[in-house]
Short mmCIF file of C-alpha atoms and ligand atoms in Angstrom, two decimals:
data_model
loop_
_atom_site.label_atom_id
_atom_site.label_comp_id
_atom_site.label_asym_id
_atom_site.label_seq_id
_atom_site.Cartn_x
_atom_site.Cartn_y
_atom_site.Cartn_z
CA MET A 153 215.21 146.62 44.59
CA ALA A 154 218.73 144.97 43.72
CA THR A 155 220.74 147.57 41.10
CA HIS A 156 222.32 145.42 38.34
CA PRO A 157 226.43 146.37 38.81
CA ASN A 158 226.76 146.93 35.23
CA HIS A 159 230.21 147.40 34.75
CA ALA A 160 229.96 143.28 36.03
CA ARG A 161 227.43 142.02 33.71
CA SER A 162 227.62 141.73 29.51
CA PRO A 163 225.97 144.48 27.59
CA LEU A 164 224.67 141.27 25.08
CA ILE A 165 222.13 140.79 28.75
CA LEU A 166 219.45 142.66 28.16
CA ASP A 167 216.79 143.72 31.20
CA VAL A 168 213.63 142.32 30.35
CA SER A 169 211.75 142.85 33.83
CA ARG A 170 209.60 145.69 32.83
CA LEU A 171 207.73 143.61 30.40
CA GLY A 172 206.21 142.37 33.07
CA ARG A 173 205.51 138.69 31.92
CA ARG A 174 202.24 140.01 30.12
CA PRO A 175 202.12 138.91 26.38
CA GLY A 176 201.76 141.40 24.15
CA SER A 177 203.78 144.10 26.21
CA MET A 178 206.72 145.34 23.98
CA GLN A 179 209.69 146.92 24.71
CA THR A 180 212.02 149.10 21.63
CA ILE A 181 215.90 149.00 22.41
CA ARG A 182 218.44 151.51 19.87
CA GLN A 183 221.90 151.05 22.22
CA THR A 184 225.46 150.58 21.47
CA VAL A 185 227.32 148.59 23.58
CA PRO A 186 231.00 147.99 23.33
CA SER A 187 231.12 143.84 22.46
CA PRO A 188 232.38 142.51 25.26
CA GLY A 189 234.61 139.86 23.47
CA ARG A 190 235.87 139.03 19.61
CA ILE A 191 232.79 137.55 17.64
CA GLY A 192 233.47 136.16 14.18
CA LEU A 193 235.81 133.66 12.45
CA ASP A 194 239.35 133.23 12.59
CA LEU A 195 239.86 136.13 9.36
CA ILE A 196 237.37 138.51 9.90
CA ALA A 197 235.36 139.64 13.25
CA ILE A 198 234.26 142.04 15.40
CA GLU A 199 236.66 143.20 17.80
CA PRO A 200 236.08 143.60 21.73
CA GLY A 201 234.86 146.57 23.02
CA THR A 202 233.94 147.12 19.52
CA ASP A 203 230.81 149.09 18.52
CA LEU A 204 227.34 146.78 18.33
CA ASP A 205 224.54 148.59 17.08
CA LEU A 206 221.34 147.08 18.96
CA ASP A 207 218.24 147.90 16.99
CA LEU A 208 215.76 145.39 18.59
CA ARG A 209 212.31 144.47 20.24
CA LEU A 210 211.54 142.74 22.82
CA GLU A 211 208.35 141.21 22.64
CA SER A 212 206.33 139.34 25.28
CA VAL A 213 204.40 136.37 24.23
CA SER A 214 202.55 133.69 26.56
CA GLU A 215 205.73 131.25 25.96
CA GLY A 216 208.47 133.77 26.78
CA VAL A 217 210.51 137.16 25.57
CA LEU A 218 210.34 136.84 21.71
CA VAL A 219 213.43 138.76 21.06
CA SER A 220 213.35 140.64 17.16
CA GLY A 221 215.55 143.03 15.83
CA THR A 222 219.13 143.76 14.44
CA VAL A 223 221.90 144.06 15.19
CA GLN A 224 225.32 145.34 13.20
CA ALA A 225 228.94 146.23 13.69
CA PRO A 226 231.97 147.31 12.03
CA THR A 227 234.52 144.32 11.40
CA ARG A 228 238.22 143.89 10.78
CA GLY A 229 240.18 140.45 9.67
CA GLU A 230 242.60 139.86 6.75
CA CYS A 231 242.76 139.30 3.37
CA SER A 232 242.71 135.40 2.76
CA ARG A 233 244.94 135.99 -0.32
CA CYS A 234 247.40 138.91 0.36
CA LEU A 235 247.34 138.88 4.08
CA GLY A 236 246.17 142.33 4.12
CA PRO A 237 243.75 144.30 5.99
CA VAL A 238 240.82 144.54 5.53
CA THR A 239 237.58 146.57 7.30
CA GLY A 240 233.77 146.03 7.19
CA ASP A 241 230.15 146.01 7.87
CA VAL A 242 227.88 142.97 9.15
CA GLU A 243 224.13 143.03 10.26
CA ILE A 244 222.67 140.32 11.37
CA ALA A 245 218.75 139.65 11.96
CA LEU A 246 217.71 138.26 15.60
CA THR A 247 214.92 136.37 16.03
CA GLU A 248 215.09 134.50 19.03
CA LEU A 249 212.31 132.83 21.94
CA TYR A 250 213.67 132.69 25.35
CA ALA A 251 211.45 131.17 27.34
CA TYR A 252 209.94 132.11 30.82
CA PRO A 253 211.00 129.73 33.50
CA ASP A 254 207.74 127.14 33.90
CA SER A 255 205.96 127.21 30.55
CA LEU A 256 204.88 124.78 28.41
CA THR A 257 208.34 125.37 26.63
CA GLU A 258 210.32 125.69 28.68
CA SER A 259 209.67 122.57 29.80
CA THR A 260 209.46 120.87 26.90
CA THR A 261 211.75 121.82 24.62
CA ALA A 262 215.56 120.99 25.35
CA ASP A 263 218.04 123.28 26.78
CA ASP A 264 219.65 124.08 23.41
CA GLU A 265 217.03 124.88 21.19
CA VAL A 266 216.01 127.62 23.09
CA GLY A 267 217.25 130.63 24.94
CA HIS A 268 216.04 131.10 28.98
CA VAL A 269 214.39 134.39 30.29
CA VAL A 270 217.39 134.01 34.01
CA ASP A 271 216.74 136.73 36.43
CA GLN A 272 214.52 138.48 34.25
CA THR A 273 217.57 139.05 31.58
CA VAL A 274 218.29 136.93 28.24
CA ASP A 275 220.86 137.15 26.97
CA LEU A 276 221.83 137.74 22.72
CA GLU A 277 225.94 137.12 22.92
CA GLN A 278 225.49 133.02 21.53
CA PRO A 279 222.46 134.29 18.86
CA ILE A 280 224.69 136.83 17.94
CA LEU A 281 227.70 134.28 17.98
CA ASP A 282 225.79 132.01 15.84
CA ALA A 283 224.47 134.65 13.45
CA VAL A 284 228.05 136.25 12.88
CA GLY A 285 229.72 133.17 11.97
CA LEU A 286 227.43 132.54 9.43
CA ALA A 287 227.09 136.07 7.95
CA LEU A 288 231.13 136.40 7.67
CA PRO A 289 233.02 135.48 4.73
CA PHE A 290 235.22 132.29 5.44
CA ALA A 291 238.21 133.41 3.20
CA PRO A 292 237.44 137.58 2.45
CA LEU A 293 239.26 139.17 0.86
CA CYS A 294 240.62 142.52 0.63
CA ALA A 295 238.62 143.48 -2.72
CA PRO A 296 237.44 140.80 -4.90
CA ASP A 297 240.09 140.91 -7.63
CA CYS A 298 242.59 140.76 -5.07
CA PRO A 299 245.91 139.64 -6.82
CA GLY A 300 247.31 137.73 -3.63
CA LEU A 301 250.86 137.70 -3.24
CA CYS A 302 253.69 136.99 -5.50
CA PRO A 303 254.30 133.31 -5.46
CA ARG A 304 257.97 134.08 -5.97
CA CYS A 305 258.98 136.78 -3.57
CA GLY A 306 255.47 137.31 -1.62
CA VAL A 307 255.14 140.54 -1.68
CA ALA A 308 251.22 141.91 -2.25
CA LEU A 309 250.55 142.10 -5.89
CA ALA A 310 247.93 144.88 -5.62
CA THR A 311 250.83 147.40 -3.95
CA ALA A 312 253.88 145.88 -6.10
CA GLY A 313 252.56 147.34 -8.88
CA ALA A 314 251.46 145.49 -12.76
CA ASP A 315 255.11 145.58 -13.67
CA HIS A 316 256.30 142.50 -11.31
CA ARG A 317 258.70 141.49 -11.62
CA HIS A 318 261.83 139.01 -11.38
CA GLU A 319 265.06 139.08 -13.66
CA GLU A 320 267.04 136.08 -13.04
CA ILE A 321 264.21 133.80 -14.79
CA ASP A 322 264.65 129.85 -13.96
CA PRO A 323 264.95 127.77 -17.36
CA ARG A 324 262.43 125.72 -16.16
CA TRP A 325 259.79 128.85 -15.27
CA ALA A 326 260.80 130.32 -18.72
CA LYS A 327 259.53 127.40 -20.41
CA LEU A 328 256.35 126.53 -18.39
CA SER A 329 255.68 130.54 -19.34
CA ALA A 330 256.33 128.91 -22.92
CA LEU A 331 253.13 125.96 -23.13
CA LEU A 332 250.50 129.23 -21.28
CA PRO A 333 248.84 131.02 -25.32
CA PRO A 334 245.91 129.26 -25.88
CA ASP A 335 246.43 127.13 -28.69
CA THR A 336 246.78 124.15 -26.82
CA GLU A 337 246.01 121.17 -29.40
CA GLY A 338 245.76 118.82 -25.88
CA GLY A 339 248.86 116.61 -26.70
CA SER A 340 251.48 117.04 -23.23
CA PRO A 341 255.12 117.96 -25.14
CA SER A 342 258.04 116.59 -24.06
ZN1 ZN B 100 244.09 141.10 -0.36
ZN1 ZN B 101 258.14 138.84 -6.75
#
């Protein structure tokens, strides 16, 4: 019996040989594996090597293997307003059917619409990439009310303090701030 060299295989490729292609047989997987790569979006992602908590059920159905459950992992990123560090967690739910070779689903479904059982394994990487991409925010924030950066000097206003201001006020800015009070008349000042 051949043994898989674990170090050469993605931890997201799961052996389903124990299910034995018997509809109704089931296997649960609760384990923590290192992320094989960066999973996420430009500004926020699960970093490579981060612990992925898998809580999955593998179930043999007539057409293939149904994988369902959750994957949870810590995320790291950059605040889209102040560029400060953002840390968090992401949890995604999976429900994926992997068709057995020679099953009706296998022969009637386009390759990219359904996963496939290959050499008695299923590969969770693509569904996890897709789901995490949908779950993470495109514009992550370090705090919901992050004030961003000072438009004049670029310092992060959250750490600079409420009294952060600049001494030399450009006369055009002074004029603009004079327009800020809310008693607007609708006309444009000249
Ligand atoms: Zn921020
Ligand atoms: Zn400033």
